[in-house]
CSV table of C-alpha atoms and ligand atoms in Angstrom, one decimal:
chain,number,residue,atom,x,y,z
B,157,MET,CA,-17.6,0.9,-28.8
B,158,LYS,CA,-15.8,1.4,-25.6
B,159,LYS,CA,-12.2,1.9,-24.4
B,160,ILE,CA,-10.9,1.2,-20.9
B,161,ALA,CA,-7.4,2.2,-19.7
B,162,SER,CA,-5.6,1.0,-16.6
B,163,ILE,CA,-2.5,3.0,-15.8
B,164,PRO,CA,-0.2,2.0,-12.8
B,165,LEU,CA,0.0,5.0,-10.5
B,166,ALA,CA,3.7,4.3,-10.4
B,167,ASP,CA,3.8,5.2,-14.1
B,168,VAL,CA,1.8,8.5,-13.7
B,169,GLU,CA,3.9,11.6,-13.9
B,170,ARG,CA,1.0,14.1,-13.7
B,171,ILE,CA,-2.7,14.4,-14.1
B,172,GLU,CA,-4.0,17.7,-15.4
B,173,ILE,CA,-7.5,19.1,-15.7
B,174,ARG,CA,-7.2,21.1,-18.9
B,175,VAL,CA,-9.8,23.8,-19.2
B,176,THR,CA,-10.7,24.8,-22.8
B,177,ARG,CA,-14.2,26.3,-22.1
B,178,CYS,CA,-15.9,24.5,-25.0
B,179,GLN,CA,-13.5,26.0,-27.5
B,180,LYS,CA,-11.2,23.1,-28.5
B,181,THR,CA,-11.7,19.6,-30.0
B,182,LEU,CA,-10.1,16.5,-28.6
B,183,SER,CA,-7.5,16.3,-31.4
B,184,LYS,CA,-6.5,19.9,-30.8
B,185,VAL,CA,-6.2,19.2,-27.0
B,186,LYS,CA,-4.1,16.1,-27.9
B,187,ALA,CA,-1.8,18.1,-30.2
B,188,GLU,CA,-1.4,21.0,-27.7
B,189,SER,CA,-1.0,19.0,-24.5
B,190,GLY,CA,1.0,15.9,-25.6
B,191,ALA,CA,-0.9,14.0,-22.9
B,192,ASP,CA,-0.8,10.2,-23.2
B,193,TYR,CA,-4.4,9.7,-22.0
B,194,ILE,CA,-7.2,12.2,-22.5
B,195,LEU,CA,-10.8,11.9,-21.4
B,196,ASN,CA,-13.6,14.4,-21.4
B,197,GLY,CA,-14.0,15.8,-17.9
B,198,GLY,CA,-16.9,17.1,-15.8
B,199,MET,CA,-20.2,18.6,-16.9
B,200,TRP,CA,-20.9,22.2,-17.6
B,201,ASN,CA,-23.9,24.5,-17.8
B,202,ALA,CA,-25.7,26.0,-20.8
B,203,ASP,CA,-23.7,29.2,-20.2
B,204,GLY,CA,-20.4,27.3,-20.6
B,205,GLY,CA,-19.5,27.5,-16.9
B,206,PRO,CA,-18.4,24.3,-15.2
B,207,CYS,CA,-20.7,22.3,-12.9
B,208,PRO,CA,-19.6,21.7,-9.3
B,209,LEU,CA,-17.4,20.6,-8.0
B,210,LEU,CA,-14.2,21.6,-9.9
B,211,LYS,CA,-10.9,22.8,-8.7
B,212,VAL,CA,-8.0,23.2,-11.0
B,213,ASP,CA,-4.4,23.8,-10.0
B,214,GLY,CA,-5.4,25.5,-6.7
B,215,LYS,CA,-8.2,27.6,-8.2
B,216,MET,CA,-11.8,26.8,-7.2
B,217,LEU,CA,-13.7,27.0,-10.5
B,218,ALA,CA,-17.1,25.7,-9.2
B,219,ASP,CA,-17.7,25.4,-5.5
B,220,ALA,CA,-21.0,24.4,-3.8
B,221,ASP,CA,-22.5,24.4,-0.3
B,222,TYR,CA,-22.5,20.6,-0.3
B,223,ASP,CA,-19.8,17.9,-0.1
B,224,SER,CA,-19.6,15.2,-2.7
B,225,TYR,CA,-17.2,12.4,-3.3
B,226,GLY,CA,-14.8,13.1,-6.1
B,227,TYR,CA,-11.1,12.7,-7.0
B,228,GLY,CA,-8.6,15.0,-5.4
B,229,TRP,CA,-4.8,15.2,-6.2
B,230,ASP,CA,-1.9,17.5,-6.1
B,231,GLN,CA,0.4,16.1,-8.7
B,232,GLY,CA,-1.3,13.0,-9.9
B,233,PRO,CA,0.0,9.8,-8.5
B,234,ASP,CA,-1.5,10.9,-5.1
B,235,ILE,CA,-5.0,10.8,-6.5
B,236,GLN,CA,-7.7,9.5,-4.2
B,237,LEU,CA,-11.5,9.4,-3.8
B,238,THR,CA,-12.3,12.0,-1.1
B,239,PRO,CA,-15.1,14.4,0.0
B,240,SER,CA,-12.5,17.0,0.7
B,241,MET,CA,-11.4,19.7,-1.8
B,242,LYS,CA,-8.1,20.4,0.0
B,243,SER,CA,-5.9,19.1,-2.9
B,244,ARG,CA,-4.8,21.4,-5.7
B,245,ASN,CA,-7.2,19.6,-8.1
B,246,PHE,CA,-10.6,18.1,-7.5
B,247,ILE,CA,-13.3,16.8,-9.9
B,248,SER,CA,-16.6,15.4,-9.1
B,249,CYS,CA,-19.8,14.5,-10.8
B,250,THR,CA,-21.7,11.3,-9.9
B,251,CYS,CA,-20.1,8.9,-7.5
B,252,LEU,CA,-20.8,5.3,-8.6
B,253,ILE,CA,-18.5,3.3,-6.3
B,254,ALA,CA,-17.9,4.9,-2.8
B,255,PRO,CA,-15.5,3.8,-0.1
B,256,TRP,CA,-18.2,1.4,1.2
B,257,GLY,CA,-19.0,-0.1,-2.1
B,258,PRO,CA,-21.2,0.5,-5.1
B,259,VAL,CA,-23.7,3.3,-4.5
B,260,ASP,CA,-27.3,2.1,-4.3
B,261,LYS,CA,-28.9,5.1,-5.8
B,262,PRO,CA,-26.3,7.2,-7.7
B,263,GLY,CA,-27.2,10.9,-7.6
B,264,TYR,CA,-27.9,12.5,-11.0
B,265,HIS,CA,-30.4,14.5,-13.0
B,266,GLU,CA,-32.7,12.2,-14.8
B,267,LYS,CA,-33.1,14.6,-17.8
B,268,GLY,CA,-29.5,15.6,-18.1
B,269,GLN,CA,-27.7,12.4,-17.3
B,270,GLY,CA,-30.2,9.5,-17.2
B,271,GLY,CA,-31.1,6.9,-19.8
B,272,THR,CA,-28.9,4.7,-21.8
B,273,ARG,CA,-26.0,6.8,-23.2
B,274,GLY,CA,-22.3,6.9,-23.9
B,275,ARG,CA,-20.5,7.2,-20.6
B,276,SER,CA,-17.2,8.4,-19.2
B,277,ALA,CA,-15.8,7.5,-15.8
B,278,ILE,CA,-12.6,7.7,-13.7
B,279,GLY,CA,-11.7,5.4,-10.9
B,280,LEU,CA,-9.0,3.5,-9.0
B,281,LYS,CA,-8.2,-0.2,-8.8
B,282,ALA,CA,-5.3,-1.9,-6.9
B,283,GLY,CA,-2.7,0.8,-7.5
B,284,GLU,CA,-4.0,1.7,-11.0
B,285,LEU,CA,-5.7,4.8,-12.3
B,286,CYS,CA,-8.7,3.6,-14.5
B,287,LEU,CA,-10.4,5.6,-17.3
B,288,TYR,CA,-13.5,4.5,-19.1
B,289,CYS,CA,-15.3,5.8,-22.2
B,290,SER,CA,-18.1,4.4,-24.3
B,291,SER,CA,-19.5,6.1,-27.4
B,292,ASP,CA,-23.0,7.5,-27.4
B,293,GLY,CA,-25.5,5.6,-29.4
B,294,SER,CA,-23.4,2.4,-29.5
B,295,SER,CA,-24.3,-1.0,-28.1
B,296,ASP,CA,-21.9,-0.1,-25.2
B,297,ALA,CA,-24.2,2.7,-24.0
B,298,ARG,CA,-25.3,2.3,-20.4
B,299,THR,CA,-27.5,3.7,-17.8
B,300,PRO,CA,-25.6,5.1,-14.8
B,301,GLU,CA,-26.6,2.0,-12.8
B,302,GLY,CA,-25.5,-0.2,-15.6
B,303,LEU,CA,-22.2,1.5,-15.7
B,304,ARG,CA,-21.8,1.2,-11.9
B,305,ASP,CA,-22.4,-2.5,-12.1
B,306,GLU,CA,-20.0,-2.9,-15.0
B,307,LEU,CA,-17.2,-1.0,-13.2
B,308,ALA,CA,-17.8,-2.9,-10.0
B,309,ALA,CA,-17.5,-6.2,-12.0
B,310,LEU,CA,-14.2,-5.0,-13.4
B,311,GLY,CA,-12.9,-4.7,-9.9
B,312,TRP,CA,-12.8,-0.9,-9.7
B,313,GLU,CA,-12.5,0.0,-6.0
B,314,SER,CA,-13.9,3.5,-6.5
B,315,ALA,CA,-15.5,5.3,-9.4
B,316,VAL,CA,-17.0,8.6,-10.5
B,317,MET,CA,-19.1,9.0,-13.6
B,318,LEU,CA,-18.1,12.1,-15.6
B,319,ASP,CA,-20.1,13.9,-18.3
B,320,GLY,CA,-21.6,11.5,-20.8
B,321,GLY,CA,-23.9,11.4,-23.8
B,322,GLY,CA,-22.4,13.3,-26.8
B,323,SER,CA,-19.5,14.5,-24.6
B,324,SER,CA,-18.1,11.0,-24.3
B,325,GLN,CA,-14.8,10.9,-26.1
B,326,CYS,CA,-11.3,9.8,-25.3
B,327,ASP,CA,-7.8,9.2,-26.6
B,328,PHE,CA,-6.1,6.5,-24.5
B,329,ASP,CA,-2.6,6.3,-25.9
B,330,GLY,CA,-3.9,6.2,-29.5
B,331,GLN,CA,-7.1,4.3,-28.8
B,332,ALA,CA,-9.7,6.9,-29.5
B,333,ILE,CA,-13.4,7.4,-29.3
B,334,LYS,CA,-14.1,10.5,-31.4
B,335,ALA,CA,-16.9,13.0,-30.9
B,336,SER,CA,-17.2,16.5,-32.4
B,337,ARG,CA,-18.3,18.2,-29.1
B,338,LYS,CA,-15.9,20.7,-27.6
B,339,VAL,CA,-16.2,20.2,-23.8
B,340,HIS,CA,-15.4,22.5,-20.9
B,341,ASN,CA,-12.6,20.5,-19.4
B,342,TRP,CA,-10.5,17.4,-20.1
B,343,ILE,CA,-8.6,14.9,-17.9
B,344,CYS,CA,-5.1,14.7,-19.2
B,345,VAL,CA,-2.7,12.0,-17.9
B,346,TYR,CA,1.0,12.2,-18.6
B,347,THR,CA,3.1,9.1,-18.0
B,348,LYS,CA,6.7,8.9,-17.0
B,349,LYS,CA,9.2,8.7,-19.8
B,350,GLY,CA,12.5,6.9,-19.7
B,351,GLY,CA,11.6,4.4,-17.0
B,352,VAL,CA,9.5,4.3,-13.9
B,353,VAL,CA,11.0,5.3,-10.6
B,354,PRO,CA,10.1,2.6,-8.2
B,355,PRO,CA,8.5,3.9,-5.0
B,356,GLU,CA,9.3,3.0,-1.4
B,357,GLY,CA,7.7,-0.2,-0.4
B,358,GLU,CA,5.8,0.5,2.7
B,359,ASN,CA,4.2,3.7,1.4
B,360,THR,CA,2.4,2.1,-1.4
B,361,MET,CA,1.0,-1.0,0.2
B,362,ARG,CA,-2.8,-0.3,0.1
B,363,LYS,CA,-4.0,-3.1,2.4
B,364,GLN,CA,-7.4,-4.7,2.8
B,365,TYR,CA,-8.3,-5.5,6.4
B,366,THR,CA,-11.2,-7.3,8.1
B,367,VAL,CA,-12.7,-5.9,11.3
B,368,THR,CA,-12.4,-8.7,13.9
B,369,PRO,CA,-14.0,-7.6,17.3
B,370,SER,CA,-17.6,-8.7,17.6
B,371,VAL,CA,-18.6,-5.1,18.7
B,372,GLY,CA,-16.9,-3.6,15.7
B,373,VAL,CA,-14.4,-0.7,15.8
B,374,ASN,CA,-14.7,3.0,16.2
B,375,ILE,CA,-13.7,5.4,13.5
B,376,ARG,CA,-12.0,8.5,14.9
B,377,LYS,CA,-10.9,11.9,13.6
B,378,GLY,CA,-7.3,11.2,14.2
B,379,PRO,CA,-4.8,8.4,15.0
B,380,GLY,CA,-5.5,8.0,18.8
B,381,THR,CA,-8.2,7.4,21.3
B,382,GLY,CA,-8.1,11.1,22.3
B,383,TYR,CA,-9.7,12.0,19.0
B,384,ASP,CA,-13.5,12.2,18.6
B,385,LYS,CA,-15.5,9.3,17.2
B,386,VAL,CA,-17.0,9.9,13.8
B,387,GLY,CA,-18.5,6.5,13.2
B,388,GLY,CA,-17.9,2.8,13.3
B,389,TYR,CA,-17.3,-0.4,11.2
B,390,SER,CA,-19.1,-3.6,12.2
B,391,LYS,CA,-17.5,-7.0,12.5
B,392,GLY,CA,-16.6,-8.6,9.2
B,393,THR,CA,-16.4,-5.3,7.3
B,394,VAL,CA,-13.5,-5.3,4.8
B,395,ILE,CA,-11.8,-1.9,4.7
B,396,THR,CA,-8.9,-0.5,2.7
B,397,VAL,CA,-6.2,1.3,4.8
B,398,LEU,CA,-4.6,4.2,2.8
B,399,GLU,CA,-2.0,5.3,5.3
B,400,GLU,CA,-0.7,4.0,8.6
B,401,ARG,CA,0.6,6.0,11.6
B,402,ASP,CA,1.4,5.0,15.2
B,403,GLY,CA,-0.5,1.8,15.0
B,404,TRP,CA,-3.5,3.4,13.4
B,405,GLY,CA,-4.8,3.2,9.9
B,406,ARG,CA,-6.6,5.9,7.9
B,407,THR,CA,-9.5,4.8,5.7
B,408,ASP,CA,-11.7,7.1,3.6
B,409,LYS,CA,-13.9,7.7,6.7
B,410,GLY,CA,-11.3,8.3,9.4
B,411,TRP,CA,-8.8,6.5,11.6
B,412,VAL,CA,-9.1,3.0,13.2
B,413,LYS,CA,-6.8,1.1,15.5
B,414,LEU,CA,-4.9,-1.6,13.5
B,415,SER,CA,-4.7,-4.1,16.3
B,416,ASN,CA,-8.5,-4.4,16.0
B,417,LEU,CA,-8.1,-5.5,12.4
B,418,SER,CA,-6.9,-8.6,10.6
B,419,LEU,CA,-5.1,-8.5,7.3
B,420,SER,CA,-7.3,-10.0,4.6
B,421,THR,CA,-5.0,-12.3,2.8
B,422,SER,CA,-5.8,-12.8,-0.8
B,423,SER,CA,-4.7,-14.7,-3.8
B,424,GLY,CA,-1.0,-15.0,-3.0
B,425,GLY,CA,-1.0,-18.7,-2.2
B,426,SER,CA,1.1,-20.2,0.5
B,427,SER,CA,4.8,-20.8,1.0
B,428,THR,CA,6.9,-23.8,0.1
B,429,ALA,CA,9.9,-25.2,2.0
B,430,THR,CA,13.4,-24.8,0.6
B,431,GLY,CA,15.6,-26.7,3.1
B,432,ARG,CA,17.7,-23.6,3.7
B,433,LYS,CA,18.0,-22.6,7.4
B,434,THR,CA,19.6,-20.0,9.5
B,435,ASP,CA,22.1,-20.8,12.3
B,436,THR,CA,19.2,-20.7,14.9
B,437,GLY,CA,17.3,-23.3,12.9
B,438,VAL,CA,14.7,-20.9,11.4
B,439,PRO,CA,13.6,-22.4,8.0
B,440,ILE,CA,13.6,-20.2,4.9
B,441,LYS,CA,10.5,-20.7,2.9
B,442,GLU,CA,9.6,-19.3,-0.6
B,443,MET,CA,6.8,-17.3,-2.0
B,444,LEU,CA,8.5,-15.9,-5.1
B,445,VAL,CA,7.1,-13.1,-7.2
B,446,ALA,CA,6.4,-14.7,-10.6
B,447,ALA,CA,9.0,-14.1,-13.2
B,448,GLY,CA,7.9,-11.3,-15.6
B,449,ARG,CA,5.9,-9.4,-13.1
B,450,LYS,CA,6.7,-5.7,-13.2
B,451,ASN,CA,7.8,-5.7,-9.6
B,452,ARG,CA,10.4,-8.4,-10.3
B,453,PRO,CA,12.6,-6.3,-12.7
B,454,GLY,CA,15.4,-8.8,-13.0
B,455,GLY,CA,18.9,-7.5,-13.5
B,456,ALA,CA,21.9,-8.7,-11.5
B,457,ASN,CA,22.2,-7.7,-7.8
B,458,PRO,CA,25.8,-7.9,-6.6
B,459,CYS,CA,24.5,-8.3,-3.0
B,460,THR,CA,26.9,-5.6,-1.7
B,461,TYR,CA,24.5,-4.4,1.0
B,462,ILE,CA,21.7,-5.6,3.2
B,463,THR,CA,18.8,-3.2,3.8
B,464,ILE,CA,16.6,-3.5,6.9
B,465,HIS,CA,13.0,-2.4,6.8
B,466,GLU,CA,9.9,-2.7,9.0
B,467,THR,CA,6.6,-3.5,7.4
B,468,GLY,CA,4.9,-0.7,9.4
B,469,ASN,CA,1.8,-2.9,9.5
B,470,LYS,CA,0.6,-3.5,13.0
B,471,ALA,CA,-2.6,-5.5,12.1
B,472,ASN,CA,-3.1,-9.0,13.5
B,473,GLY,CA,-2.0,-11.5,10.9
B,474,ALA,CA,0.3,-9.1,9.0
B,475,ASP,CA,3.0,-11.7,9.2
B,476,ALA,CA,5.7,-12.9,6.7
B,477,GLU,CA,3.2,-15.1,4.7
B,478,ALA,CA,0.7,-12.3,4.5
B,479,HIS,CA,3.3,-10.0,3.1
B,480,GLY,CA,4.3,-12.7,0.7
B,481,SER,CA,0.7,-12.9,-0.5
B,482,TYR,CA,0.7,-9.1,-0.9
B,483,VAL,CA,4.0,-8.9,-2.8
B,484,ARG,CA,2.9,-11.6,-5.2
B,485,GLY,CA,-0.4,-9.9,-6.0
B,486,ASP,CA,-1.6,-7.4,-8.6
B,487,SER,CA,-1.5,-4.4,-6.3
B,488,ALA,CA,2.2,-4.7,-5.5
B,489,GLU,CA,2.9,-5.3,-9.2
B,490,ALA,CA,0.9,-2.2,-10.2
B,491,SER,CA,2.8,-0.1,-7.5
B,492,ARG,CA,6.2,-1.7,-8.5
B,493,VAL,CA,6.9,-2.8,-4.9
B,494,SER,CA,9.1,-5.7,-4.0
B,495,TRP,CA,11.8,-6.9,-1.5
B,496,HIS,CA,13.7,-10.1,-0.9
B,497,TYR,CA,12.6,-11.4,2.4
B,498,SER,CA,9.8,-11.0,5.0
B,499,VAL,CA,10.6,-12.1,8.5
B,500,ASP,CA,8.2,-12.6,11.5
B,501,ASP,CA,8.6,-14.3,14.9
B,502,ASP,CA,8.6,-17.8,13.5
B,503,SER,CA,9.4,-17.8,9.9
B,504,ILE,CA,11.4,-16.3,7.0
B,505,VAL,CA,9.8,-16.1,3.6
B,506,GLN,CA,11.7,-15.2,0.4
B,507,HIS,CA,10.1,-13.3,-2.5
B,508,ILE,CA,12.9,-12.4,-4.9
B,509,PRO,CA,16.2,-14.3,-5.4
B,510,ASP,CA,19.2,-12.7,-3.7
B,511,GLY,CA,20.9,-12.2,-7.0
B,512,GLU,CA,18.1,-10.0,-8.5
B,513,LYS,CA,17.2,-6.4,-8.0
B,514,ALA,CA,14.0,-5.4,-6.1
B,515,TYR,CA,12.1,-2.2,-5.5
B,516,HIS,CA,12.2,-1.4,-1.8
B,517,ALA,CA,14.7,1.4,-1.0
B,518,GLY,CA,13.2,4.5,-2.7
B,519,ASP,CA,16.4,5.5,-4.3
B,520,GLY,CA,15.5,4.9,-8.0
B,521,ALA,CA,15.7,1.9,-10.3
B,522,ASN,CA,19.5,1.9,-10.2
B,523,GLY,CA,20.2,3.3,-6.8
B,524,PRO,CA,22.5,1.2,-4.6
B,525,GLY,CA,19.5,0.4,-2.2
B,526,ASN,CA,17.4,-1.1,-5.0
B,527,ALA,CA,20.1,-2.4,-7.3
B,528,GLN,CA,22.9,-3.6,-4.9
B,529,SER,CA,21.2,-4.6,-1.7
B,530,ILE,CA,19.1,-7.5,-0.3
B,531,GLY,CA,15.9,-6.0,1.2
B,532,ILE,CA,14.5,-7.5,4.4
B,533,GLU,CA,11.1,-6.5,5.9
B,534,VAL,CA,10.7,-7.3,9.6
B,535,CYS,CA,7.1,-7.7,10.5
B,536,VAL,CA,5.6,-5.6,13.3
B,537,ASN,CA,2.2,-7.3,13.5
B,538,ALA,CA,0.4,-6.8,16.9
B,539,ASP,CA,0.0,-10.6,17.3
B,540,GLY,CA,3.7,-11.3,16.7
B,541,ASP,CA,6.7,-11.0,19.0
B,542,PHE,CA,8.8,-8.2,17.6
B,543,ALA,CA,11.9,-9.2,19.7
B,544,LYS,CA,11.8,-12.7,18.2
B,545,ALA,CA,11.2,-11.3,14.7
B,546,GLN,CA,14.4,-9.1,15.1
B,547,ALA,CA,16.4,-12.1,16.3
B,548,ASN,CA,15.2,-14.1,13.3
B,549,ALA,CA,16.0,-11.3,11.0
B,550,ALA,CA,19.5,-11.1,12.5
B,551,SER,CA,20.0,-14.8,12.0
B,552,LEU,CA,19.0,-14.3,8.3
B,553,VAL,CA,21.5,-11.4,8.1
B,554,ARG,CA,24.2,-13.6,9.5
B,555,LEU,CA,23.5,-16.2,6.8
B,556,LEU,CA,23.5,-13.7,4.0
B,557,MET,CA,26.7,-12.1,5.2
B,558,LYS,CA,28.3,-15.5,5.1
B,559,GLU,CA,26.8,-16.5,1.7
B,560,HIS,CA,27.7,-13.3,-0.1
B,561,GLN,CA,30.7,-12.1,2.0
B,562,ILE,CA,28.9,-8.9,3.1
B,563,PRO,CA,30.7,-7.0,5.8
B,564,ALA,CA,28.8,-5.7,8.9
B,565,ALA,CA,29.5,-2.1,7.8
B,566,ASN,CA,27.2,-2.8,4.8
B,567,ILE,CA,24.1,-3.5,6.9
B,568,LYS,CA,22.0,-0.5,6.2
B,569,GLN,CA,18.7,1.0,7.2
B,570,HIS,CA,16.1,1.9,4.5
B,571,HIS,CA,16.7,5.4,6.0
B,572,ASP,CA,20.2,5.4,4.7
B,573,TRP,CA,19.1,5.3,1.1
B,574,SER,CA,16.1,7.6,0.9
B,575,GLY,CA,15.8,9.3,4.3
B,576,LYS,CA,12.6,7.5,5.1
B,577,ASP,CA,11.9,6.8,8.7
B,578,CYS,CA,12.3,3.0,8.4
B,579,PRO,CA,12.8,0.7,10.2
B,580,GLN,CA,10.7,2.9,12.4
B,581,THR,CA,10.4,1.0,15.7
B,582,ILE,CA,14.1,0.2,15.8
B,583,ARG,CA,15.0,3.8,14.9
B,584,HIS,CA,12.7,5.2,17.6
B,585,THR,CA,14.0,2.9,20.4
B,586,THR,CA,17.2,4.0,22.0
B,587,GLY,CA,20.1,1.6,21.4
B,588,ALA,CA,17.9,-0.8,19.4
B,589,TRP,CA,19.8,-0.4,16.1
B,590,ASP,CA,23.2,-1.1,17.8
B,591,LYS,CA,21.7,-4.0,19.6
B,592,PHE,CA,20.4,-5.4,16.3
B,593,LEU,CA,23.8,-5.0,14.7
B,594,ASP,CA,25.4,-6.8,17.6
B,595,LEU,CA,22.9,-9.7,17.0
B,596,CYS,CA,23.9,-9.6,13.3
B,597,LYS,CA,27.6,-9.8,14.2
B,598,GLY,CA,26.8,-12.8,16.4
B,599,LYS,CA,27.6,-10.9,19.6
B,600,SER,CA,25.6,-11.7,22.6
B,601,THR,CA,24.5,-8.6,24.5
B,602,THR,CA,23.2,-10.8,27.3
B,603,PRO,CA,25.0,-10.5,30.7
B,604,PRO,CA,26.9,-13.8,31.4
B,605,ALA,CA,25.1,-14.2,34.7
B,606,LEU,CA,21.8,-14.4,32.9
B,607,VAL,CA,23.2,-17.0,30.4
B,608,ALA,CA,24.4,-19.1,33.3
B,609,ASP,CA,21.1,-18.9,35.1
B,610,VAL,CA,19.2,-19.9,32.0
B,611,ASP,CA,21.5,-22.9,31.6
B,612,VAL,CA,20.7,-23.9,35.2
B,613,LEU,CA,16.9,-23.7,34.5
B,614,ALA,CA,17.4,-25.6,31.2
B,615,GLY,CA,19.4,-28.3,33.0
B,616,ALA,CA,16.5,-28.7,35.4
B,617,GLY,CA,14.1,-29.0,32.5
B,618,ILE,CA,12.2,-25.8,33.5
B,619,VAL,CA,12.9,-24.0,30.2
B,620,GLY,CA,12.7,-25.7,26.9
B,621,SER,CA,14.1,-23.0,24.6
B,622,PRO,CA,17.2,-21.5,26.3
B,623,ASP,CA,18.2,-19.4,23.3
B,624,TYR,CA,15.0,-17.4,23.6
B,625,TRP,CA,15.6,-16.7,27.3
B,626,LYS,CA,19.3,-16.0,26.7
B,627,ALA,CA,18.4,-13.3,24.2
B,628,GLY,CA,17.6,-11.4,27.4
B,629,SER,CA,14.9,-8.9,26.5
B,630,GLY,CA,11.5,-8.5,24.9
B,631,TYR,CA,10.1,-11.6,26.6
B,632,SER,CA,6.4,-12.1,25.7
B,633,ASP,CA,3.9,-12.0,28.6
B,634,GLY,CA,2.7,-15.4,27.7
B,635,ASN,CA,6.1,-16.9,27.9
B,636,VAL,CA,6.8,-15.3,31.3
B,637,VAL,CA,3.5,-16.8,32.6
B,638,CYS,CA,4.5,-20.2,31.2
B,639,LEU,CA,7.9,-19.9,33.0
B,640,ILE,CA,6.2,-19.0,36.3
B,641,HIS,CA,4.0,-22.1,36.0
B,642,ALA,CA,7.0,-24.3,35.1
B,643,MET,CA,9.0,-23.0,38.1
B,644,ALA,CA,6.0,-23.5,40.5
B,645,GLU,CA,5.5,-27.0,39.1
B,646,TYR,CA,9.2,-27.8,39.6
B,647,ILE,CA,9.1,-26.7,43.3
B,648,ARG,CA,5.8,-28.7,43.9
B,649,LYS,CA,7.4,-31.8,42.5
B,650,GLU,CA,10.6,-31.4,44.5
B,651,GLY,CA,8.5,-31.0,47.6
B,652,ASN,CA,10.4,-27.9,48.5
L,890,ZN,ZN1,11.4,0.5,4.5
């Protein structure tokens, strides 16, 4: 017999390591703690003391002079696989799936842990906390390597085997494997009651990237080239970025520059045309989150406000369709993340109908940001043109203002709802938000002389997209080079 639980991290209120020093049974722990999920924890010695490494609520109970991958967390939803014991809680035993993949030769004592036995494990998969328990002596008993292969096949992105054999026991929301053994410590998971609080979109996007340069990329100690190198990833490696800062992404091994990576797009499919267009002719495509997904909560959105975000994702390829693929996938559903539109420098893709709520603003399930606004993510991918993406977003805002009679005063930043530093680039560029609002109001901020000169060049056939040049700033290097060639060609032809 075996039991497997997958709990969205968004639903996790708290994870506790409950120490009972081999004096309490599972049913007693369940009655006393009221936890929703309970699993036997780490191993212990004959004298009843815990085996390394174990830290509980800030207290080091079993330290060692070596590092080992284990799970660390402060409250619970922040749990991650790490070699560091900095968090308030840390538990380790035998790492089966490491940041680089399944471990070839998991480290364990053959006598104490080897053979085919009941097994317990904890892991993470696409925004979910995963717990595993199989009963000793049953047909589901496994060797550590067999367990590793089973968990990898289940899609676990990381995994640590806990104590096993006769200690294997669990109660996963009523689904129990019972054993009489009283173990040293228990992993107790408490889920949120009375509804899940949706998180802020950009924080929870755990993204898969592929290393693109043929020479690979350096891994550094911090987010910048001034930090020491600590290793490298070779071309083609697929890595998970846990956090992004200043154009750098943190993996389990260190920091890498995002412009050296491409977003690995997965199962989300591609967009379909709708026929809807903005006043600058940008087509609005659709990649809707399927009805019934947990990140498409439904409920009427009165479209009172428009909320502007930035994706915070500088990787090449992190465009509107890539974000559509993400928001339609399992990871966004497990983290309860969604928004209405993604906009890049040449397209607008819709994910949630305007008239429905979405989870992007970080102000709770019924906050005005989530429940009364239309969320727009502007893409900041390194291979895109951010000025054009902003112009496209402004054209979408104009359309939405018209369709839903939204006044300009109700165009908000994500920051207005939750205090998050989003949209970050715009917020950090002097005058950029006012300029964006002017664009939304249809006001041109371009000097009339520039407009007149662009018209002259357009009349002579030198520029083919006058609106782009009339926007007046943020020209891409490539377009300036093309303009220079076109002007030189014009002069040559005229024989001037
Ligand atoms: Zn945001």
